[in-house]
Short mmCIF file of C-alpha atoms in Angstrom, two decimals:
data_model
loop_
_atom_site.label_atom_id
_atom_site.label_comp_id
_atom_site.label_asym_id
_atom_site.label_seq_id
_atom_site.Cartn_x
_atom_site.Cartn_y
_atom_site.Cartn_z
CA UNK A 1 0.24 -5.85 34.72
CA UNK A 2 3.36 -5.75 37.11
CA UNK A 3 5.00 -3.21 34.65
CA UNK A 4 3.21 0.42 33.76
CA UNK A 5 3.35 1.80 30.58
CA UNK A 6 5.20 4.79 32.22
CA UNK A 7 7.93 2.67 33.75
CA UNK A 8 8.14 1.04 30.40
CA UNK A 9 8.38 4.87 28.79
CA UNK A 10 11.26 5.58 31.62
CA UNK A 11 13.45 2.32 31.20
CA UNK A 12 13.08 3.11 26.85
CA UNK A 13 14.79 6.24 27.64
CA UNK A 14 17.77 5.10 29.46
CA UNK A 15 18.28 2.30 27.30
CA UNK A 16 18.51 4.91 24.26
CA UNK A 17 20.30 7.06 25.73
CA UNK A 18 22.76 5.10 27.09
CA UNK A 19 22.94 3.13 23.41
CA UNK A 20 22.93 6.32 21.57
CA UNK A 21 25.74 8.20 24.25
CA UNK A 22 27.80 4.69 23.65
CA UNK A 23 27.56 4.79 19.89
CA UNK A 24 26.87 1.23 19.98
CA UNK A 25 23.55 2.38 17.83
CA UNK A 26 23.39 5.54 15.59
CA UNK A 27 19.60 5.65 15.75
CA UNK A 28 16.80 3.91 17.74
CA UNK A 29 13.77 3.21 16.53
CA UNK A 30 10.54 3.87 18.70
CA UNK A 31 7.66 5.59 19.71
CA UNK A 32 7.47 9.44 19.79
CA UNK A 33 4.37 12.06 20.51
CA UNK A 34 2.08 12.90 18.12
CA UNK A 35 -0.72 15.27 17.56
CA UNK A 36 -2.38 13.65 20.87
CA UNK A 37 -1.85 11.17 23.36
CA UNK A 38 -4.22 8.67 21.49
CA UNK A 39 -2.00 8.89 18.51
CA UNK A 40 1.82 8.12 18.95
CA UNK A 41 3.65 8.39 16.03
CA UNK A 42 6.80 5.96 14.95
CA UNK A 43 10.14 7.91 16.05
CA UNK A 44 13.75 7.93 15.55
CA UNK A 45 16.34 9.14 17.66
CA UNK A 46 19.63 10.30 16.84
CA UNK A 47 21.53 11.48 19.32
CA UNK A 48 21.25 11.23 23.23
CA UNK A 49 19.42 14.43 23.47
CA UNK A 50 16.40 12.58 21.01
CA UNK A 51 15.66 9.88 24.07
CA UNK A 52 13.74 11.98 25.57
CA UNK A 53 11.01 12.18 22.77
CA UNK A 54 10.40 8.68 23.21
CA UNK A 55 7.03 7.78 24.41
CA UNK A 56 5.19 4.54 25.26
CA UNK A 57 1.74 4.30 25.60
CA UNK A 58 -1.24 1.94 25.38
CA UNK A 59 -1.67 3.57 21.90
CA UNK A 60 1.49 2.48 20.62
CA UNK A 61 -0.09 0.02 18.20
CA UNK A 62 2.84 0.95 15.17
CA UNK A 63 5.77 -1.67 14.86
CA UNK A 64 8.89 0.08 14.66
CA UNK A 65 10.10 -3.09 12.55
CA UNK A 66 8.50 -1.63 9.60
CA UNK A 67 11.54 1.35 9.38
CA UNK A 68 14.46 -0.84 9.51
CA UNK A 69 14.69 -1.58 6.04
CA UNK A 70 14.85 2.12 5.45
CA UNK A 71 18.37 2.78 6.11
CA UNK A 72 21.59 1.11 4.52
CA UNK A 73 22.96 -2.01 5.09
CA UNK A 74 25.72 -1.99 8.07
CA UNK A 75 23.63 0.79 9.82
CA UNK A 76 23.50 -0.35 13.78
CA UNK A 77 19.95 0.27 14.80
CA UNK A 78 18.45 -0.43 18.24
CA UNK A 79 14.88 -1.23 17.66
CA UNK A 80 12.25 -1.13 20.39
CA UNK A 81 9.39 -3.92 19.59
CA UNK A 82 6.15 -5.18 21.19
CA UNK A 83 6.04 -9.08 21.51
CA UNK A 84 4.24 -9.60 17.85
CA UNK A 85 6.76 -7.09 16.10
CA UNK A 86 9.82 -8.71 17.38
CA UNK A 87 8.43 -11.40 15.05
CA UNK A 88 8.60 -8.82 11.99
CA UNK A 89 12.65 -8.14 13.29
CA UNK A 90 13.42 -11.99 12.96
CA UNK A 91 11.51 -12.48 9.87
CA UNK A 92 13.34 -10.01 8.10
CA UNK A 93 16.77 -11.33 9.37
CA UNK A 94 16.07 -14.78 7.54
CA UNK A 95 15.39 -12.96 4.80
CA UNK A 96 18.67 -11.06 5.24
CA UNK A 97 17.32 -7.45 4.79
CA UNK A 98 18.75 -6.94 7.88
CA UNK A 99 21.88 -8.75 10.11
CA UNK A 100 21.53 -10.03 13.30
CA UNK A 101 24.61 -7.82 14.42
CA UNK A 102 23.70 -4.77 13.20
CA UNK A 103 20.71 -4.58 15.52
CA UNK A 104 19.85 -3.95 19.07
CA UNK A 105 16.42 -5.57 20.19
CA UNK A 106 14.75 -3.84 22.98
CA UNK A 107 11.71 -6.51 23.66
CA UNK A 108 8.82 -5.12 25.35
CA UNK A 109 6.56 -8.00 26.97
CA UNK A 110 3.07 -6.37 26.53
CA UNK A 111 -0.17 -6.98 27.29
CA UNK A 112 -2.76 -4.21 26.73
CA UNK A 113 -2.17 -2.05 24.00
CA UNK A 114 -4.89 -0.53 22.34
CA UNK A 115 -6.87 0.55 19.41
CA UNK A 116 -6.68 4.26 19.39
CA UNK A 117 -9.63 4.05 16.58
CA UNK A 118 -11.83 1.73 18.49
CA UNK A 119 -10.56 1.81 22.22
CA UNK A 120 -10.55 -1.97 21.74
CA UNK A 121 -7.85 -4.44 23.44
CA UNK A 122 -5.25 -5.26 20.56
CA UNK A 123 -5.59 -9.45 21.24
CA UNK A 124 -5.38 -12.50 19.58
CA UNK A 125 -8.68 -11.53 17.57
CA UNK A 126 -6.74 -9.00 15.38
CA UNK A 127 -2.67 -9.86 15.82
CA UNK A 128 -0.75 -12.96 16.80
CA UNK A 129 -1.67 -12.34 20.47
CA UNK A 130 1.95 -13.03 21.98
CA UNK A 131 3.03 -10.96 24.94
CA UNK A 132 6.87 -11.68 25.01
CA UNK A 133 9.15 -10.72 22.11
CA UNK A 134 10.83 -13.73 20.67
CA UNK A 135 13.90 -12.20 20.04
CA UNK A 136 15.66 -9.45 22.40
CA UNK A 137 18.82 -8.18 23.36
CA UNK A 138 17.51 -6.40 25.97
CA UNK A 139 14.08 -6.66 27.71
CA UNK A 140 12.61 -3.78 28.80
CA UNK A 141 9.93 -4.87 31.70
CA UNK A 142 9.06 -8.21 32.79
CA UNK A 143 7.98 -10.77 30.83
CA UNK A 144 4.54 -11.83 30.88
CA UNK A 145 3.39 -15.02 31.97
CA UNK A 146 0.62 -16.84 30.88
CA UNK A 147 -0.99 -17.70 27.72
CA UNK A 148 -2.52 -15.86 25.12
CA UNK A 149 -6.48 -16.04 25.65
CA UNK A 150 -8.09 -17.52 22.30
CA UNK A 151 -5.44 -19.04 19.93
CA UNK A 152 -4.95 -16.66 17.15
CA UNK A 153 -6.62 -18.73 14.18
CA UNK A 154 -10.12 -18.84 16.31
CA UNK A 155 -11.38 -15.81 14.99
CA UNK A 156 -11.21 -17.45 11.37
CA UNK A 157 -13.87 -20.19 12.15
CA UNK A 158 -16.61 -18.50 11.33
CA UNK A 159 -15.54 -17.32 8.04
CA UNK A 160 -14.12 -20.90 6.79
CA UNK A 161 -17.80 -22.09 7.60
CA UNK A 162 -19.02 -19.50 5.64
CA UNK A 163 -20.24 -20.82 2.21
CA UNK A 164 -18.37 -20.36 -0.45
CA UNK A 165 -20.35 -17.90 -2.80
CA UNK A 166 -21.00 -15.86 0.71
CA UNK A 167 -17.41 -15.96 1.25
CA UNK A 168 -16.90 -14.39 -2.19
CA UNK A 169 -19.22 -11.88 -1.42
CA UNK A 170 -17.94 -10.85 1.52
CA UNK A 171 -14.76 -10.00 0.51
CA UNK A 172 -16.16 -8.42 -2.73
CA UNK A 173 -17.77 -6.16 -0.46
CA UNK A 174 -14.73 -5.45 1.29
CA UNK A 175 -12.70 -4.95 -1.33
CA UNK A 176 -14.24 -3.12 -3.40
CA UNK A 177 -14.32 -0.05 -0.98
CA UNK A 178 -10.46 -0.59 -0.64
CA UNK A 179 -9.34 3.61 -1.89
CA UNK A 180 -6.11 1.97 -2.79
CA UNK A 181 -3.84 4.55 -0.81
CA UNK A 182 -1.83 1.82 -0.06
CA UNK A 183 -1.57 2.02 3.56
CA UNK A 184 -1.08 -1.64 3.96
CA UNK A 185 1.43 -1.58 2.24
CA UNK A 186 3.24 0.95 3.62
CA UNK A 187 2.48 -0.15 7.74
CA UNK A 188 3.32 -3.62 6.77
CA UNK A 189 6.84 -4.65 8.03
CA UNK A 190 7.51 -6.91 5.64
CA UNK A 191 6.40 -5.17 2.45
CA UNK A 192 9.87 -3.94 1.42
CA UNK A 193 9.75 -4.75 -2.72
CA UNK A 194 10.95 -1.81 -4.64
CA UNK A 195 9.05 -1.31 -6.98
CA UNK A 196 5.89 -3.28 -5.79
CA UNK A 197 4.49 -5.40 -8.61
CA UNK A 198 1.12 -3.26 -8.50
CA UNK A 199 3.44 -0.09 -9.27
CA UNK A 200 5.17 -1.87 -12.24
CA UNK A 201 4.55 -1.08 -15.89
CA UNK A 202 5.80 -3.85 -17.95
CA UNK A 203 3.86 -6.01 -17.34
CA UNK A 204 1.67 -4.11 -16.00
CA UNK A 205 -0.39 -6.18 -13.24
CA UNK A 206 -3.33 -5.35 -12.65
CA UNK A 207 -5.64 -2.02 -12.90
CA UNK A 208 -4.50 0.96 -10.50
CA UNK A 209 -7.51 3.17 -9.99
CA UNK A 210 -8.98 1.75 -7.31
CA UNK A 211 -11.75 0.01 -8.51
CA UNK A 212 -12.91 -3.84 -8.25
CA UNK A 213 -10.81 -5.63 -10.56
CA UNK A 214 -7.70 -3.90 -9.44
CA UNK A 215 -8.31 -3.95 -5.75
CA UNK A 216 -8.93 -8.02 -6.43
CA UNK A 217 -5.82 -7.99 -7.91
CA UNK A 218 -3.87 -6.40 -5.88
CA UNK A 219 -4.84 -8.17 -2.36
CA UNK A 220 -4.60 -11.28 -3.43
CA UNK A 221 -1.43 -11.15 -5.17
CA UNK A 222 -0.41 -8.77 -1.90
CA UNK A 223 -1.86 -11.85 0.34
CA UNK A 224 -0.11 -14.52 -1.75
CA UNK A 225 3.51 -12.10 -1.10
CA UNK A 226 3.27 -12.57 2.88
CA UNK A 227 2.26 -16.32 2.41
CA UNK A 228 4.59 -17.99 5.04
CA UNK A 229 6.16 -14.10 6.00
CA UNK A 230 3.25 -12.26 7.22
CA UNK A 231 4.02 -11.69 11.06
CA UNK A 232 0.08 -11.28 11.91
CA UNK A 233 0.80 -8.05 13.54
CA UNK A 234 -2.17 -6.82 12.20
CA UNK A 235 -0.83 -3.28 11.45
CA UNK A 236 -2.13 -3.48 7.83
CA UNK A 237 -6.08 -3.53 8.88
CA UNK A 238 -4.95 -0.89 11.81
CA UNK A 239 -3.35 1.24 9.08
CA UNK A 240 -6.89 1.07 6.46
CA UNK A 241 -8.64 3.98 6.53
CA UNK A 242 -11.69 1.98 4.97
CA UNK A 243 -10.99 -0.42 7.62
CA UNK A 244 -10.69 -3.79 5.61
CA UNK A 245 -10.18 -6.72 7.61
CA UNK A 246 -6.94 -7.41 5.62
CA UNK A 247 -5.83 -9.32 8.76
CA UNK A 248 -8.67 -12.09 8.56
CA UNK A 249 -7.00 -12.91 4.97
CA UNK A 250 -3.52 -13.22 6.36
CA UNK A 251 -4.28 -14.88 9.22
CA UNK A 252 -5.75 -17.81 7.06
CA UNK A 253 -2.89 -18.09 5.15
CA UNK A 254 -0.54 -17.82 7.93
CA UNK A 255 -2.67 -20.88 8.97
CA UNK A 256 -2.68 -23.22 6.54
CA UNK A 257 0.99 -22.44 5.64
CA UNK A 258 1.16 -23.51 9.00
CA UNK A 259 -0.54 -26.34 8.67
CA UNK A 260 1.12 -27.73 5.52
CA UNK A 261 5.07 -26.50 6.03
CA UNK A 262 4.86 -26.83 9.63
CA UNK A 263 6.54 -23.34 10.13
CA UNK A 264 5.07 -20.56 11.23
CA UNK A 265 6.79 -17.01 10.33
CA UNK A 266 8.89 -14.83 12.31
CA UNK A 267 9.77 -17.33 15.49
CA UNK A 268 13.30 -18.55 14.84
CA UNK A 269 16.11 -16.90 12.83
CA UNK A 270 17.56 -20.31 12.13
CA UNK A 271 14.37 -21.11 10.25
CA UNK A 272 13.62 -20.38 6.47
CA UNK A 273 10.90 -18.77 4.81
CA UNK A 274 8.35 -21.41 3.63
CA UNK A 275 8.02 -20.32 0.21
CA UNK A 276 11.79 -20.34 -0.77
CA UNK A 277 12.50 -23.86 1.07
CA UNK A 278 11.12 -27.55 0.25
CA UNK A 279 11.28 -30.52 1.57
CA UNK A 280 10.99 -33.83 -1.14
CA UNK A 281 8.72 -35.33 1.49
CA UNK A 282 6.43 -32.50 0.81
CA UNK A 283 2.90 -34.24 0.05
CA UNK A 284 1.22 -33.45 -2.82
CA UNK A 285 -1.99 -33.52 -1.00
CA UNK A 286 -1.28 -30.17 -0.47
CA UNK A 287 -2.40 -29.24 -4.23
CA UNK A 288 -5.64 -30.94 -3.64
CA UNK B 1 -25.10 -23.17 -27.94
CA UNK B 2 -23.63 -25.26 -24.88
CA UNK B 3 -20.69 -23.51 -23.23
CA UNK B 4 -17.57 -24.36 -24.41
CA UNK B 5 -14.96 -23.24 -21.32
CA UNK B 6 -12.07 -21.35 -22.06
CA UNK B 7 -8.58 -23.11 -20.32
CA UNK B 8 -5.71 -22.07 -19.52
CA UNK B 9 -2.69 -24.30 -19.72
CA UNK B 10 0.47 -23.19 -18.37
CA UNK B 11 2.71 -26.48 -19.68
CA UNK B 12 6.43 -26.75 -18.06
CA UNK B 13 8.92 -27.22 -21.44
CA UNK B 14 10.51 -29.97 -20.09
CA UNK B 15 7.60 -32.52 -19.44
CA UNK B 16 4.04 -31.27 -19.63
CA UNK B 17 4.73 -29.43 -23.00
CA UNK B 18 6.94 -32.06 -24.60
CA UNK B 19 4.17 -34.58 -22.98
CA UNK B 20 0.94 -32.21 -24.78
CA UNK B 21 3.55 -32.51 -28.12
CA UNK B 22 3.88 -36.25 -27.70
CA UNK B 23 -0.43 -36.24 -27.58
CA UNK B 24 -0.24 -34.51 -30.76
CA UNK B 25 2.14 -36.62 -32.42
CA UNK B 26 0.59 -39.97 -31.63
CA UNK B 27 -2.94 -38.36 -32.27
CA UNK B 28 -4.77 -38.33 -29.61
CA UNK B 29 -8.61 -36.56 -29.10
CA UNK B 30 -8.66 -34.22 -26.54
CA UNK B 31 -10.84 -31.10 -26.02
CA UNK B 32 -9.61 -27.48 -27.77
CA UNK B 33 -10.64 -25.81 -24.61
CA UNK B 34 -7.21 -25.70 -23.71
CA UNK B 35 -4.78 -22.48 -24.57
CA UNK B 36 -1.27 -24.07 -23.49
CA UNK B 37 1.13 -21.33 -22.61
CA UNK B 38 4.89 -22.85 -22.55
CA UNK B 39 7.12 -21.53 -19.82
CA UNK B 40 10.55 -22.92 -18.87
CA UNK B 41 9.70 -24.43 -15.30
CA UNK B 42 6.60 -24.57 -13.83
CA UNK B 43 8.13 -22.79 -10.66
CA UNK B 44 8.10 -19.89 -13.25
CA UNK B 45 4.98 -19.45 -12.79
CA UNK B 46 4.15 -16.41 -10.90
CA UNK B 47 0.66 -16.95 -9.44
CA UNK B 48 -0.25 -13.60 -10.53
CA UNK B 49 -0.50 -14.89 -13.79
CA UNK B 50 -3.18 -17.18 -12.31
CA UNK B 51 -5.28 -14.21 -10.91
CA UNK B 52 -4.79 -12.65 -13.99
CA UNK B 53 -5.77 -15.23 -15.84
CA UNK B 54 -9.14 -15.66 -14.02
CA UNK B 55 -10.15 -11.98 -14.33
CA UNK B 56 -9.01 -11.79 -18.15
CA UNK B 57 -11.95 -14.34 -18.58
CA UNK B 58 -10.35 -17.57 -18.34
CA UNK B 59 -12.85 -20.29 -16.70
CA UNK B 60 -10.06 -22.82 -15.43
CA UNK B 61 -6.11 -22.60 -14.88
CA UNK B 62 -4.11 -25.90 -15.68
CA UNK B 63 -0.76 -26.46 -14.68
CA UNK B 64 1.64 -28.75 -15.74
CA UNK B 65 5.31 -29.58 -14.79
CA UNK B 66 7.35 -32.65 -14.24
CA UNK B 67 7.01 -35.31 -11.49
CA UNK B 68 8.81 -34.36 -8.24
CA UNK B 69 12.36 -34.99 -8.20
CA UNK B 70 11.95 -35.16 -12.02
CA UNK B 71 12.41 -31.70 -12.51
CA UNK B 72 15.28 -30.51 -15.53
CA UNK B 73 16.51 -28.08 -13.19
CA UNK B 74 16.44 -30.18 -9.78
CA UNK B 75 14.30 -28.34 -7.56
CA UNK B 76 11.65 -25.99 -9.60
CA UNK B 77 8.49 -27.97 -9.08
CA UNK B 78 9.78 -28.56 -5.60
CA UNK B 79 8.99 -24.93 -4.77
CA UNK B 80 6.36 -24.63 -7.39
CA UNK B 81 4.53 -27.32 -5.30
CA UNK B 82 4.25 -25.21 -2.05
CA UNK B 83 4.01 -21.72 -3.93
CA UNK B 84 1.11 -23.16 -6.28
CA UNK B 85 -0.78 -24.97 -2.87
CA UNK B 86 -0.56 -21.49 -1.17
CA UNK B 87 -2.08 -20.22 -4.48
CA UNK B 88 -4.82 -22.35 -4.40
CA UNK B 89 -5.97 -21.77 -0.29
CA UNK B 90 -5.58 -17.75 -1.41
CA UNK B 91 -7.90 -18.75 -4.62
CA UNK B 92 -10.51 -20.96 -2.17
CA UNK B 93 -10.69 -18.39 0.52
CA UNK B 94 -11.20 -15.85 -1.61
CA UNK B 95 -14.36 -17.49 -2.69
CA UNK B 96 -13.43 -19.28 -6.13
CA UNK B 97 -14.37 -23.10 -6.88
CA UNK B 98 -11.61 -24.92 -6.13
CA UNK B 99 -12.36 -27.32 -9.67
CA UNK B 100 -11.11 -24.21 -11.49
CA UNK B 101 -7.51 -24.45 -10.39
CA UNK B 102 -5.38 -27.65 -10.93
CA UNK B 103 -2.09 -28.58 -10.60
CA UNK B 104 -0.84 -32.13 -12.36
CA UNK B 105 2.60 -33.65 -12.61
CA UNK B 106 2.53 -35.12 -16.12
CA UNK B 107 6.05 -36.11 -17.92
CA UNK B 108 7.28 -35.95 -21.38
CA UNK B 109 6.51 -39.66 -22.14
CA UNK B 110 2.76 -39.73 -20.75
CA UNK B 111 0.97 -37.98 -23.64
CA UNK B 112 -1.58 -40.12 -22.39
CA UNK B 113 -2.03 -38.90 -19.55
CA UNK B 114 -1.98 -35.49 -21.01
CA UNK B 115 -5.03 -36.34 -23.11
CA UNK B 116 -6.54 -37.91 -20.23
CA UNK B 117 -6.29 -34.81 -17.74
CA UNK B 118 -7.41 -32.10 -20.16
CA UNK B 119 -10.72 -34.10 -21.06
CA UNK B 120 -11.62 -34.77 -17.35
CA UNK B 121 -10.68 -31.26 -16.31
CA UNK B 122 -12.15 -29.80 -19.39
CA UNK B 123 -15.07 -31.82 -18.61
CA UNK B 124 -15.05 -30.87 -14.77
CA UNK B 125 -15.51 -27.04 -16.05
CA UNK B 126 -18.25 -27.28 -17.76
CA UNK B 127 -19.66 -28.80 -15.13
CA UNK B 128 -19.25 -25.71 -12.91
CA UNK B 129 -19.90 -23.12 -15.72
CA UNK B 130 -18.53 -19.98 -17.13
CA UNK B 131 -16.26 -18.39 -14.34
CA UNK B 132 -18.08 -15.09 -13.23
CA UNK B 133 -16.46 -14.06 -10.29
CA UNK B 134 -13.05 -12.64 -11.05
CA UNK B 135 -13.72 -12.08 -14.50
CA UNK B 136 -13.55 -8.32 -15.47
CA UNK B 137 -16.84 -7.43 -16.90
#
């Protein structure tokens, strides 16, 4: 990679200094130390003095995205993202939880961020395997040429060939160990409902100890909520302490809302959501 | 005793439910598998009452709303279509016969058709059996 992590680190400073000294931005969203240098922790800055907490490493697997519906509306936040997170920033703007000119986007063009649990290469297995941010105001590096190495949907071939009673017991057994500390929910940039149907009383959903029936409940309904919005950053499965493949779920139904709307989240802010749009030419093959 | 599935119906008011009354009124046969649940639009349908359904014991979900473009309130089944096709990819991957999920445009004048949909999807259950996987035992 033309661009070091370290030079990336440097130019993130300036940029938020030089945003926060302007007061173009009252905070920036980031990257900051944590306990270790394996595990960077999300970080906000807010005042010049704060830039120099940010860090970027090959660890820096969080999506700064996910914060941004935090503060009020009207806030100007300059938000640093990696190339699959900068889809989470313009997903959330055509849903209008956030404006367009309220934010600065500081794109980072990527390639080789890791896995501090596994050491693994974050790639197209696990996330959306983009390198360059759709969507920046300002890029900090170089952009990365190239194309991502397996398309992102490959990984799902071997579970659609699965059989179908295998299938279901695969993700029995996966679920079922879900603790239901709601981790996925929390990492997930696009999880913003308040309250969450699962935390509702009346009605009251589904079961919340975390046990089978519940845990069915609440992925699938949690799957069928990202339909056409998940950003297939993969931060959910990342965030599981149980380490559920969550992502292999919303990958397939990133795909075939793909397939059948033509639209894939998070790529254009002129687009719509898929769920809340329709076209009358919609076939109704797609119920079949 | 042979297994008699349980259904769910979830009839839009406008077309499916008037269509299911118009069945009744001209007296036609059709199984009493069937529970029909009336709800304004059939894009009122939140497909968690679909999940729910299946794990409160229900062997097969039928839904019912009016023929695109037909819809009382314009649009509803518009979005209803793509919602309700996402709900049934979530329902397949997830591991559950597709048979037990079905989605059928059906107005207020075609109690036939009505008649004609619940027998062959009643019929289509009982081919696959009682529904084991989501129910909560």
């Amino acid at each position: 990679m033309a661009v070091s992590f370290q030079q990336i680190e440097e130019k993130l400073k300036t940029e938020a200094r030089r945003l926060l000294e302007s007061g173009e931005v009252s905070l920036v969203l980031a990257w900051g130390k944590g306990y270790d240098e394996k595990h960077p922790m999300p970080y906000v800055a807010k005042c010049p003095s704060d830039a120099d907490g940010i860090v970027f490493n090959e660890y820096c697997t969080h999506n700064p995205a996910r914060y941004l519906v935090r503060y009020p509306r009207g806030t100007k936040i300059a938000v640093a993202v990696k190339a699959a997170d900068s889809r989470a920033v313009v997903q959330l703007i055509q849903e209008d939880k956030v404006k367009r000119r309220d934010l600065v986007i500081l794109g980072i063009p990527v390639y080789g961020i890791k896995n501090p649990k596994t050491g693994e290469l974050i790639d197209g297995k696990t996330t959306c395997g983009l390198y360059n941010p759709v969507l920046y105001d300002v890029l900090i590096g170089e952009e990365v040429h190239g194309q991502p190495v397996s398309s992102p949907y490959a990984v799902l071939a071997e579970y659609e060939a699965m059989d179908r009673d295998a299938r279901f017991a695969f993700w029995k057994k996966e679920l079922d160990r879900c603790i239901r500390c709601y981790a996925c929910r929390k990492a997930c940039p696009m999880c913003y409902c308040d309250p969450c149907f699962i935390d509702q009383r009346k009605p009251r959903w589904g079961e919340k100890s975390p046990e089978p029936a519940g845990n069915l409940m609440y992925h699938l309904t949690r799957f069928h909520h990202l339909a056409g919005r998940c950003i297939d950053c993969g931060e959910c499965s990342r965030a599981c302490p149980v380490d559920i493949p969550l992502y292999l779920f919303h990958k397939k139904v990133a795909k075939d809302c793909e397939e059948m709307f033509g639209q894939a989240a998070g790529m254009s802010i002129e687009d719509k959501p898929v769920l809340v749009n329709f076209r009358m030419e919609d076939s109704d093959k797609i119920l079949e | 005793m042979s297994f008699e599935p349980k259904i769910l119906g979830i009839a839009c008011n406008w077309c499916t439910y008037t269509g299911a009354d118009l069945a009744g009124t001209t007296r036609l046969q059709y199984p009493q598998n069937i529970r029909v649940v009336r709800v304004m639009c059939s894009s009122r349908i939140n497909p968690s009452f679909i999940f729910r359904a299946f794990q409160l014991g229900a062997d097969g979900v039928l839904v019912g709303g009016c023929h695109p473009g037909d819809c009382h309130y314009n649009t509803g089944n518009l979005y209803a279509r793509r919602r309700l096709a996402v709900t049934k990819k979530i329902l397949e991957f997830a591991g559950l016969e597709p048979g037990r999920f079905r989605v059928e445009w059906i107005s207020a004048s075609e109690g036939n058709k009505f008649a004609q949909v619940v027998t062959e999807f009643t019929g289509q259950i009982k081919a696959l059996g009682p529904q084991t996987k989501f129910k909560i035992s």
